[in-house]
PDB file of C-alpha atoms in Angstrom:
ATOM      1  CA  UNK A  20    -177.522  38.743   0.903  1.00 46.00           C
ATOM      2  CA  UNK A  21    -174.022  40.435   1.553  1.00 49.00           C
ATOM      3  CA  UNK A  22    -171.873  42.079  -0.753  1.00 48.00           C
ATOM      4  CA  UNK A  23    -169.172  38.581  -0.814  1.00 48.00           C
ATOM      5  CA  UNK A  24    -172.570  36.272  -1.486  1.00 48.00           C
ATOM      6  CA  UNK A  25    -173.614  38.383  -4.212  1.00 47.00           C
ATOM      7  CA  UNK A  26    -169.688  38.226  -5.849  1.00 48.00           C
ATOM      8  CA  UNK A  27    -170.077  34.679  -6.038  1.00 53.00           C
ATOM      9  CA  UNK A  28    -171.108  32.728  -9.408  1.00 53.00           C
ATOM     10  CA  UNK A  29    -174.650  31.343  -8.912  1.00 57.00           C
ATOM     11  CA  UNK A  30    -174.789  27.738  -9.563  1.00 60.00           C
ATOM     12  CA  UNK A  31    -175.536  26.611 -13.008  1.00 64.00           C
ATOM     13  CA  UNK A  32    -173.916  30.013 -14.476  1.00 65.00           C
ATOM     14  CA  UNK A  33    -171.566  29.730 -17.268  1.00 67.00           C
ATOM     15  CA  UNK A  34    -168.209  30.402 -16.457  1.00 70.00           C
ATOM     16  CA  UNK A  35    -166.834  34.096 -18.199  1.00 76.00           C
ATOM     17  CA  UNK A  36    -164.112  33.489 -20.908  1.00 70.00           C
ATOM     18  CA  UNK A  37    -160.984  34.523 -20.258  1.00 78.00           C
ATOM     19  CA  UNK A  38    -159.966  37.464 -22.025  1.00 84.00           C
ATOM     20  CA  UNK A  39    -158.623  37.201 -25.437  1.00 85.00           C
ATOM     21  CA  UNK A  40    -154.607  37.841 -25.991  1.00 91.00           C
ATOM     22  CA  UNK A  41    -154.325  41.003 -27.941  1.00 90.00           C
ATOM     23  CA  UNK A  42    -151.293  39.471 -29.504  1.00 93.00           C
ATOM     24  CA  UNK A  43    -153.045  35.921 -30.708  1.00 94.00           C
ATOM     25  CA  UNK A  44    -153.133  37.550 -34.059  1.00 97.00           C
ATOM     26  CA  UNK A  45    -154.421  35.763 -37.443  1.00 97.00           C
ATOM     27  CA  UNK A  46    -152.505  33.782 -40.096  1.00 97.00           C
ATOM     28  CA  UNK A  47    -152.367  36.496 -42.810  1.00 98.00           C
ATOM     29  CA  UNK A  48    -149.841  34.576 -44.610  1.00 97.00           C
ATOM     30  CA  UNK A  49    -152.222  33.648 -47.697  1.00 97.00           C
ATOM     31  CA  UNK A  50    -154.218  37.000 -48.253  1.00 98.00           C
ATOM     32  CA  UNK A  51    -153.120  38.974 -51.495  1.00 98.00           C
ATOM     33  CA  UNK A  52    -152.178  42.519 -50.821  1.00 98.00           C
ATOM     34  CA  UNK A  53    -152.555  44.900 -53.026  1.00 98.00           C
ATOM     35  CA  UNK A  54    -150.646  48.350 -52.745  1.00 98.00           C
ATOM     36  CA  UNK A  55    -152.164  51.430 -54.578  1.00 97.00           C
ATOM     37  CA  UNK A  56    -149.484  53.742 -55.328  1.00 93.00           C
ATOM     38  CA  UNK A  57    -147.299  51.048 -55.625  1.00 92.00           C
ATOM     39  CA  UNK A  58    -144.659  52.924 -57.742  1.00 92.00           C
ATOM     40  CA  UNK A  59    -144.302  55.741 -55.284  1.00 94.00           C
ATOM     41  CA  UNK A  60    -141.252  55.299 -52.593  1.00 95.00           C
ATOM     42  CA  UNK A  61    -144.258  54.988 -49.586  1.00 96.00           C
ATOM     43  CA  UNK A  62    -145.965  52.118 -51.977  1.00 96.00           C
ATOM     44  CA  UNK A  63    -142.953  50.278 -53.080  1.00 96.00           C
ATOM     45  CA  UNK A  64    -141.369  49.650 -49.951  1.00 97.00           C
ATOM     46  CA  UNK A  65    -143.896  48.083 -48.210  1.00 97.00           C
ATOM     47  CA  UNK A  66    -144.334  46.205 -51.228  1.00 97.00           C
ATOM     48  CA  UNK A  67    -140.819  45.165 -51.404  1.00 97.00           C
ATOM     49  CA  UNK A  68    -140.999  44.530 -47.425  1.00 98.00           C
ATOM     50  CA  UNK A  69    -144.229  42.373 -47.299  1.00 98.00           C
ATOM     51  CA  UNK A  70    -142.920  40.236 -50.412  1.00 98.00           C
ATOM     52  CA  UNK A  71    -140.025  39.574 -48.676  1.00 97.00           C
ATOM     53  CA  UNK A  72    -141.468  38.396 -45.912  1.00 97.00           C
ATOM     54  CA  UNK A  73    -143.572  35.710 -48.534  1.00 96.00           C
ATOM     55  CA  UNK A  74    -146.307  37.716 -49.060  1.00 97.00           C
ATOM     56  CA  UNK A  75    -148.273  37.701 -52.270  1.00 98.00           C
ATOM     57  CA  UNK A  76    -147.918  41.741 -53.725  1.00 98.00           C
ATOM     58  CA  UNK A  77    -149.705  43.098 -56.500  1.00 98.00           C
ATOM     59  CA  UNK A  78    -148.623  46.888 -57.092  1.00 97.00           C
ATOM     60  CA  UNK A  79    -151.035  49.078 -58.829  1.00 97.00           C
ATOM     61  CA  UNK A  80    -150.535  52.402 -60.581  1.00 95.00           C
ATOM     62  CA  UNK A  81    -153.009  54.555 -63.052  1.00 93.00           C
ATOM     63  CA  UNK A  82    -150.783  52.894 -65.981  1.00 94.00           C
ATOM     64  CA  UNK A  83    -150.441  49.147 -65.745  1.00 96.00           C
ATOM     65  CA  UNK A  84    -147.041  49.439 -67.630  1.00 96.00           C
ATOM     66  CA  UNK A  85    -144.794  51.297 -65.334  1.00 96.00           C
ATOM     67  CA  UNK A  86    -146.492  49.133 -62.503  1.00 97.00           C
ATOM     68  CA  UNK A  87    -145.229  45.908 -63.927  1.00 97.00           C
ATOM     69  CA  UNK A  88    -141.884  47.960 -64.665  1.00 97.00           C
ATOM     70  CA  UNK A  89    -141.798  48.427 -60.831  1.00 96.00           C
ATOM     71  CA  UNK A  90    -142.664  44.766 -60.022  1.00 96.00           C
ATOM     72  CA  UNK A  91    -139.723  43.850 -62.003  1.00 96.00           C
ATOM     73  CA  UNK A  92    -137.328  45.977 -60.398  1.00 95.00           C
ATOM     74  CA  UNK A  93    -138.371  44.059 -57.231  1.00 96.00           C
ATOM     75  CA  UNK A  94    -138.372  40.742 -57.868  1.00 95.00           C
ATOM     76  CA  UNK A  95    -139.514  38.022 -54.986  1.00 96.00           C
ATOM     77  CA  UNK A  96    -143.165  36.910 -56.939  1.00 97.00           C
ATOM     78  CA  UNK A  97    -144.130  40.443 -57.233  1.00 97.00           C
ATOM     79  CA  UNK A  98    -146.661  41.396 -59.859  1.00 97.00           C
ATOM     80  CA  UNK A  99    -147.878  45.063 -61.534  1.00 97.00           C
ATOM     81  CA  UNK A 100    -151.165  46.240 -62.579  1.00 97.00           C
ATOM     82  CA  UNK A 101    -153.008  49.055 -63.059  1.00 97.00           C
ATOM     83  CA  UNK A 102    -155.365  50.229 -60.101  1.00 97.00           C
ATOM     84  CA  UNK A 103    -158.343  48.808 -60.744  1.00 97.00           C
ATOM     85  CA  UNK A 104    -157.206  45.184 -61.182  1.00 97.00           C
ATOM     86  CA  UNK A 105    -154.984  45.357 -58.330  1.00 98.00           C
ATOM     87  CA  UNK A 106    -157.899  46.017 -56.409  1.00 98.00           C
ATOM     88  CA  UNK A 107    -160.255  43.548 -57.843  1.00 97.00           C
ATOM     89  CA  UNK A 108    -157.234  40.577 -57.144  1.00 97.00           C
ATOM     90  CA  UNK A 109    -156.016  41.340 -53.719  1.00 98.00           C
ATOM     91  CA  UNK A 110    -157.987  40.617 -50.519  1.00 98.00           C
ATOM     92  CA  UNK A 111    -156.270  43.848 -48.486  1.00 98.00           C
ATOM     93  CA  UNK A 112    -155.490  46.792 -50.786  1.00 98.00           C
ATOM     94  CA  UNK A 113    -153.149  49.387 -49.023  1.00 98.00           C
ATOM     95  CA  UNK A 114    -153.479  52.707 -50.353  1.00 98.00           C
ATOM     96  CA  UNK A 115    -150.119  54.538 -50.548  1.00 97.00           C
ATOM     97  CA  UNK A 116    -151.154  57.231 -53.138  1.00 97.00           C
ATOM     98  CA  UNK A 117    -150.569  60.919 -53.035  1.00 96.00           C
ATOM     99  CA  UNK A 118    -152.406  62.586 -50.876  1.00 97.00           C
ATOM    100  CA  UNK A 119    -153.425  64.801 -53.157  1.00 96.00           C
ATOM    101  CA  UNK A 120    -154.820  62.554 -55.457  1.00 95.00           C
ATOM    102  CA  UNK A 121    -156.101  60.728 -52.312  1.00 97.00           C
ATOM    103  CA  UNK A 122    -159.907  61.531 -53.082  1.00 97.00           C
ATOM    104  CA  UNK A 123    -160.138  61.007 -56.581  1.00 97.00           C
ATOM    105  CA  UNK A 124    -158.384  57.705 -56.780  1.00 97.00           C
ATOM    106  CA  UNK A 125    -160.531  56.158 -54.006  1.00 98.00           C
ATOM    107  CA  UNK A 126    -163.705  57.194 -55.474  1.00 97.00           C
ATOM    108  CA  UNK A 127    -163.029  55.940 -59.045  1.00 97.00           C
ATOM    109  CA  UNK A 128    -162.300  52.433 -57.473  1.00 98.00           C
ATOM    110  CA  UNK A 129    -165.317  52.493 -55.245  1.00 98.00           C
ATOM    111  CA  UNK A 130    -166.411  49.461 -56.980  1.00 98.00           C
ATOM    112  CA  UNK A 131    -163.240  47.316 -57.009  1.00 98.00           C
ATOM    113  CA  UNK A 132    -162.944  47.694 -53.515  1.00 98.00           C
ATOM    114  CA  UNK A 133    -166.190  46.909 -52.631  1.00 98.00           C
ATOM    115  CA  UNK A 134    -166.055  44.282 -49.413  1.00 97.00           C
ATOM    116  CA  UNK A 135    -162.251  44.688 -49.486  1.00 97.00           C
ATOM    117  CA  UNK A 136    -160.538  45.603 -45.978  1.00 98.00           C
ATOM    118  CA  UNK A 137    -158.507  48.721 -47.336  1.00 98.00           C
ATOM    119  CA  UNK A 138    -155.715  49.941 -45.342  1.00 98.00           C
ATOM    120  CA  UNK A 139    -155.063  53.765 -45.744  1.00 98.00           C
ATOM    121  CA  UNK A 140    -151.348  55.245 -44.680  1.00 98.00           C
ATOM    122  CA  UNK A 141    -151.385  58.648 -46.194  1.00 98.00           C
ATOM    123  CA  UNK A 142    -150.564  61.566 -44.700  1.00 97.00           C
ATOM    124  CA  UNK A 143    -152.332  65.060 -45.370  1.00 97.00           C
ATOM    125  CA  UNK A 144    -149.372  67.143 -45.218  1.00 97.00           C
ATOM    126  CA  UNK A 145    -148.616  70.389 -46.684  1.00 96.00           C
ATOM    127  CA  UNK A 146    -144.927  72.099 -46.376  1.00 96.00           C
ATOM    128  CA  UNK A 147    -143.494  75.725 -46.703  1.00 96.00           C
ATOM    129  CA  UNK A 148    -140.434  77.038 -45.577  1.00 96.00           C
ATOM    130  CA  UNK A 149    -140.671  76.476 -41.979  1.00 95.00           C
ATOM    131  CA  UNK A 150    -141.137  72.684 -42.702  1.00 94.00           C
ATOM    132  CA  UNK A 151    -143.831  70.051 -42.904  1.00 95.00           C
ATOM    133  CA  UNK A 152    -147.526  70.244 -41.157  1.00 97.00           C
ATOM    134  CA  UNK A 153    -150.452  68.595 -40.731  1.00 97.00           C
ATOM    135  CA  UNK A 154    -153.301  69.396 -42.772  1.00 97.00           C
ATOM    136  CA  UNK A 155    -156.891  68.370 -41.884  1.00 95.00           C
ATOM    137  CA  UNK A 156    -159.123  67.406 -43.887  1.00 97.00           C
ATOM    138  CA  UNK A 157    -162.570  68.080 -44.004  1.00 97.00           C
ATOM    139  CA  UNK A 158    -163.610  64.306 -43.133  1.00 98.00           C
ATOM    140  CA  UNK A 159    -161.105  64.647 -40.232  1.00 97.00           C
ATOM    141  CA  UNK A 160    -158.165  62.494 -41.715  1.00 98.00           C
ATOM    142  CA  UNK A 161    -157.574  60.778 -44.896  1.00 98.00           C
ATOM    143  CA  UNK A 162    -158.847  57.344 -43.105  1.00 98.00           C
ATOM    144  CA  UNK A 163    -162.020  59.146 -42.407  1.00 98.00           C
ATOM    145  CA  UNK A 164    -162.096  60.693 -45.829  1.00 98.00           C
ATOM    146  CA  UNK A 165    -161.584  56.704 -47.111  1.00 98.00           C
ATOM    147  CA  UNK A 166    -164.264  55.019 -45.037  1.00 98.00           C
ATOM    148  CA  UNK A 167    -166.609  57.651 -46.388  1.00 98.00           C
ATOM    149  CA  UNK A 168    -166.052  57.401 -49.864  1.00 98.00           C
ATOM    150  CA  UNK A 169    -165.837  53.393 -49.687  1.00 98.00           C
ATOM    151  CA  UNK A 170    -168.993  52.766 -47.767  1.00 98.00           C
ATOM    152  CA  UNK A 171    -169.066  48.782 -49.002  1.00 98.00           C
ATOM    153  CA  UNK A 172    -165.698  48.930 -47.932  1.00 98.00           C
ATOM    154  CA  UNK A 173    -163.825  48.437 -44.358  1.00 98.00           C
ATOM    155  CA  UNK A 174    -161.295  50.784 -43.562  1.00 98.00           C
ATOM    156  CA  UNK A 175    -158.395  50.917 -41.318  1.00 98.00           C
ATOM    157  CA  UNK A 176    -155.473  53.085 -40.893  1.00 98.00           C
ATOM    158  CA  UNK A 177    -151.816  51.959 -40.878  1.00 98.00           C
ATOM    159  CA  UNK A 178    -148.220  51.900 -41.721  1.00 98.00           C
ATOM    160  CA  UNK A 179    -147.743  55.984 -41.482  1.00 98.00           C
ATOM    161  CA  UNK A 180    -144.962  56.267 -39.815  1.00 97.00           C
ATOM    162  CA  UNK A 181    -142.598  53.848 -41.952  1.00 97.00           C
ATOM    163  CA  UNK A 182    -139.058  55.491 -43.567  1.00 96.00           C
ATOM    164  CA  UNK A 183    -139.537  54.309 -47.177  1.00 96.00           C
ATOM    165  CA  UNK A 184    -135.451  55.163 -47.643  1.00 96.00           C
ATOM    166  CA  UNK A 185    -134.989  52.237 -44.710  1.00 97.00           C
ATOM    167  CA  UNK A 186    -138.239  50.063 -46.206  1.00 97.00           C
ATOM    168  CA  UNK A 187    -136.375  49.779 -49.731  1.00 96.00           C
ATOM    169  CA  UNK A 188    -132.764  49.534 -48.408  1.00 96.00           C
ATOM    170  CA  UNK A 189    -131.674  45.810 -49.624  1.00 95.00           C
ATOM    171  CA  UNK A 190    -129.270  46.146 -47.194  1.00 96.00           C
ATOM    172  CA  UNK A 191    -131.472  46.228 -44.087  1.00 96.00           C
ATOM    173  CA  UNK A 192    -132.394  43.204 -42.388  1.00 95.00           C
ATOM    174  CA  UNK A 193    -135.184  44.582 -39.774  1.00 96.00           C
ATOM    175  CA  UNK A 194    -136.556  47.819 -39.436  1.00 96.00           C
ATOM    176  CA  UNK A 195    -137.298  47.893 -35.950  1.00 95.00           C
ATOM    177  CA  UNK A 196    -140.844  49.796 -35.023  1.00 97.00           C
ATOM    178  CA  UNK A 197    -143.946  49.512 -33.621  1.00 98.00           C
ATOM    179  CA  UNK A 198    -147.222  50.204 -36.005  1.00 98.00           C
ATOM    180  CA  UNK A 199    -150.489  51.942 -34.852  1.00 98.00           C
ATOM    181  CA  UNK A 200    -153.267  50.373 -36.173  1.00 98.00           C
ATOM    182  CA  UNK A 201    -156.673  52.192 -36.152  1.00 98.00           C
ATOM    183  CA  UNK A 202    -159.768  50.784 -37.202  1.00 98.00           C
ATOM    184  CA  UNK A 203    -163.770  50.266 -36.405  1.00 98.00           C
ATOM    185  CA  UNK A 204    -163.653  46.152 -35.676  1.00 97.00           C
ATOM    186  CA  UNK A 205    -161.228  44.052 -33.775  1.00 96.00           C
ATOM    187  CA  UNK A 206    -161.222  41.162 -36.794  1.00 97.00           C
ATOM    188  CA  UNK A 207    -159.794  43.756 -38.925  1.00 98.00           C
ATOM    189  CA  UNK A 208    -157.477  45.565 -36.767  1.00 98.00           C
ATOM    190  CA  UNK A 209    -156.365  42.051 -35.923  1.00 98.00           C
ATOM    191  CA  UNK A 210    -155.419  41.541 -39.666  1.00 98.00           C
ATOM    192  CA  UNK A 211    -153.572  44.725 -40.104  1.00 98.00           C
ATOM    193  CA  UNK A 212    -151.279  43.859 -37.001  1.00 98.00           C
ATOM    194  CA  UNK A 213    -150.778  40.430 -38.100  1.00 98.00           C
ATOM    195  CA  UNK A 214    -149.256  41.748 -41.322  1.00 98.00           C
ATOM    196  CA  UNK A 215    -147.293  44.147 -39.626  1.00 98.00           C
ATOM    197  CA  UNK A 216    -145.610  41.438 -37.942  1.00 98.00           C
ATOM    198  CA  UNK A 217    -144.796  39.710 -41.124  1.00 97.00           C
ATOM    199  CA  UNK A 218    -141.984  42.346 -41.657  1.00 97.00           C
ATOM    200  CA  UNK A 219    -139.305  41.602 -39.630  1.00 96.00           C
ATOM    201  CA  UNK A 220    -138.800  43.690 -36.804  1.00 96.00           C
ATOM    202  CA  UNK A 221    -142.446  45.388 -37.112  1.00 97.00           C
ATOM    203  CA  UNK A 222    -145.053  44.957 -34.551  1.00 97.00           C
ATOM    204  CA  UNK A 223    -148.768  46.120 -35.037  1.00 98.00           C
ATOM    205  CA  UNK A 224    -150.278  47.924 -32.180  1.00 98.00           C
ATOM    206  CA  UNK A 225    -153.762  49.021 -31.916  1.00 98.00           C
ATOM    207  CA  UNK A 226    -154.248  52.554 -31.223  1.00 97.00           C
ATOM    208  CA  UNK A 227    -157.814  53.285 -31.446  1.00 97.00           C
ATOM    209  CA  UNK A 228    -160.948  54.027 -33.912  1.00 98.00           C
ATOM    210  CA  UNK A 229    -160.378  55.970 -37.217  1.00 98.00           C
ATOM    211  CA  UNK A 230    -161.462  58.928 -35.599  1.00 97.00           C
ATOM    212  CA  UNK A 231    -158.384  59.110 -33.943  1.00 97.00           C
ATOM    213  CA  UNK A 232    -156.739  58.439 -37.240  1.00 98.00           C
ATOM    214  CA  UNK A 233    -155.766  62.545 -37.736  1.00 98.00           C
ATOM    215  CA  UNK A 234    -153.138  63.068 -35.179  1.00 97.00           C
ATOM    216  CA  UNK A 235    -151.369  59.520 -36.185  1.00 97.00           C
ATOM    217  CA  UNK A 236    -151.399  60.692 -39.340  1.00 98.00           C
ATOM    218  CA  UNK A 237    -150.193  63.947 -38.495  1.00 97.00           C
ATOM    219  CA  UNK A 238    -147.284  62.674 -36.366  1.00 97.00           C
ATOM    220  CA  UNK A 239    -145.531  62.594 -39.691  1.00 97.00           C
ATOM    221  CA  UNK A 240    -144.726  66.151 -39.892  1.00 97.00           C
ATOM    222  CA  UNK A 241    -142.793  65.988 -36.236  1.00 97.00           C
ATOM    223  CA  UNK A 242    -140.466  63.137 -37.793  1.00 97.00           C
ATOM    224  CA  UNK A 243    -139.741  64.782 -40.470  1.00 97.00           C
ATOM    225  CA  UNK A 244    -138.437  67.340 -38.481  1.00 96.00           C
ATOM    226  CA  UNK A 245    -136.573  64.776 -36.356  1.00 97.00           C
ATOM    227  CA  UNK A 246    -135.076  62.959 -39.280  1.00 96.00           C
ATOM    228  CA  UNK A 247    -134.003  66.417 -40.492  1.00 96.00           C
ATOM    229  CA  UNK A 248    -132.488  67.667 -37.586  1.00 96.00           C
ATOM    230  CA  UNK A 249    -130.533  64.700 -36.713  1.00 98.00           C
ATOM    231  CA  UNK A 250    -130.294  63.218 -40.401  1.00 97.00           C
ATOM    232  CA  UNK A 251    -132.156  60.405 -39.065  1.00 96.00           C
ATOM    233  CA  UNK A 252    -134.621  57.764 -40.222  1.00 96.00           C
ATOM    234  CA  UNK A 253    -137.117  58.209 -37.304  1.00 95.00           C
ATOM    235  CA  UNK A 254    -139.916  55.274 -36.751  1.00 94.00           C
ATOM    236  CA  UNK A 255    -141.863  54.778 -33.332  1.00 95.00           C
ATOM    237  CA  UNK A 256    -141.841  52.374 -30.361  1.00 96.00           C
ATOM    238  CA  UNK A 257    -144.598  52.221 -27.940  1.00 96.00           C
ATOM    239  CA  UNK A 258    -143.130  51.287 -24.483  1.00 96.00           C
ATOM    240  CA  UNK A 259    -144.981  48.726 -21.965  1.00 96.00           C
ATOM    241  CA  UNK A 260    -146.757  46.554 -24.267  1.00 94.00           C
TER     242      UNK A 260
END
């Protein structure tokens, strides 16, 4: 048999499926999402952004009250909580908490997040007088460090590299960046893009496993220095895709 005869389909073999669209994303327009650290600046701008867009928001914080104090300052539907039933009543939880707290707070909800796809976008990042830089944890990143403590959990990473001056600016229309999106299964990574692109001018773009996670997350510390430098609100763009 030559090489061309063996390249051709036997008969009765089922023809291969085309190859999926990376950008036929999911309806994510009726999941809850739940933002820990939803008071913080990180927390409550993506709050503010994905209620915006019609999302359903739940912001959490350790006391309930200034939560709901939060929720009121920002209006479109959005509701406070403390942690624990945030997570419980959302379907995607997005953890925005301090980074030093990081550890702690995920391990006290292990429970409530239990089967919940939990989307992690803090940044290990430690700063002296030179500036910000990357720390590393002992996990390998604070995704990592989330997917181990949450073991019933999934885990992606997302939503790092966001200006939270420019997310909670009424004034702004579309905040114009790409997302990277790292995660263990498509479904979910698919899900994290898709609400991405519910803020407008965002676009979720996968950008590997979460063991790649630690130098995405420690791309903060170089636009800090940008933003600094040129009194900027630096975001990203990823060119030919």
């Amino acid at each position: 048999m030559t090489s061309s005869d063996s390249a051709q389909q036997s008969p009765g073999t089922p023809a291969k499926a085309p190859a999926k669209d990376p950008w036929d994303l999911p309806d994510v327009s009726g999941l809850v999402v739940g933002v820990l650290g939803g008071t913080g600046p990180q927390g409550k701008g993506l709050a503010y952004r994905l209620a915006l867009a019609g999302q359903k928001v739940i912001i959490g914080s350790r006391a309930a009250e200034r939560a709901q104090a939060a929720a009121g300052e920002l209006g479109h539907g959005v509701e406070g909580a403390d942690n624990a039933e945030t997570a419980r009543r959302s379907d995607i939880v997005i953890v925005a908490v301090p980074w030093e707290g990081h550890g702690k707070t995920l391990e006290s909800l292990r429970e409530e997040l239990a089967g919940k796809l939990v989307i992690d976008c803090v940044n290990p990042l430690g700063f002296d007088k030179k500036g910000a830089y990357a720390l590393k944890p002992e996990e390998g990143s604070a995704a990592e460090q989330a997917a181990a403590l949450l073991p019933d959990s999934r885990v992606a990473a997302a939503f790092h590299h966001l200006s939270a001056v420019l997310l909670q600016d009424p004034e702004i229309d579309r905040i114009d960046t790409d997302v990277m999106v790292l995660g263990e299964e498509r479904v979910d990574v698919e899900i994290v893009q898709a609400l991405a692109g519910r803020i407008a001018g965002m676009r979720g773009v996968f950008a590997g496993r979460l063991r790649n996670a630690h130098q995405v997350e420690s791309l903060v510390a170089n636009l800090i220095s940008v933003n600094r430098r040129y009194k900027a609100h630096a975001g990203l763009r990823v060119t030919d895709v």
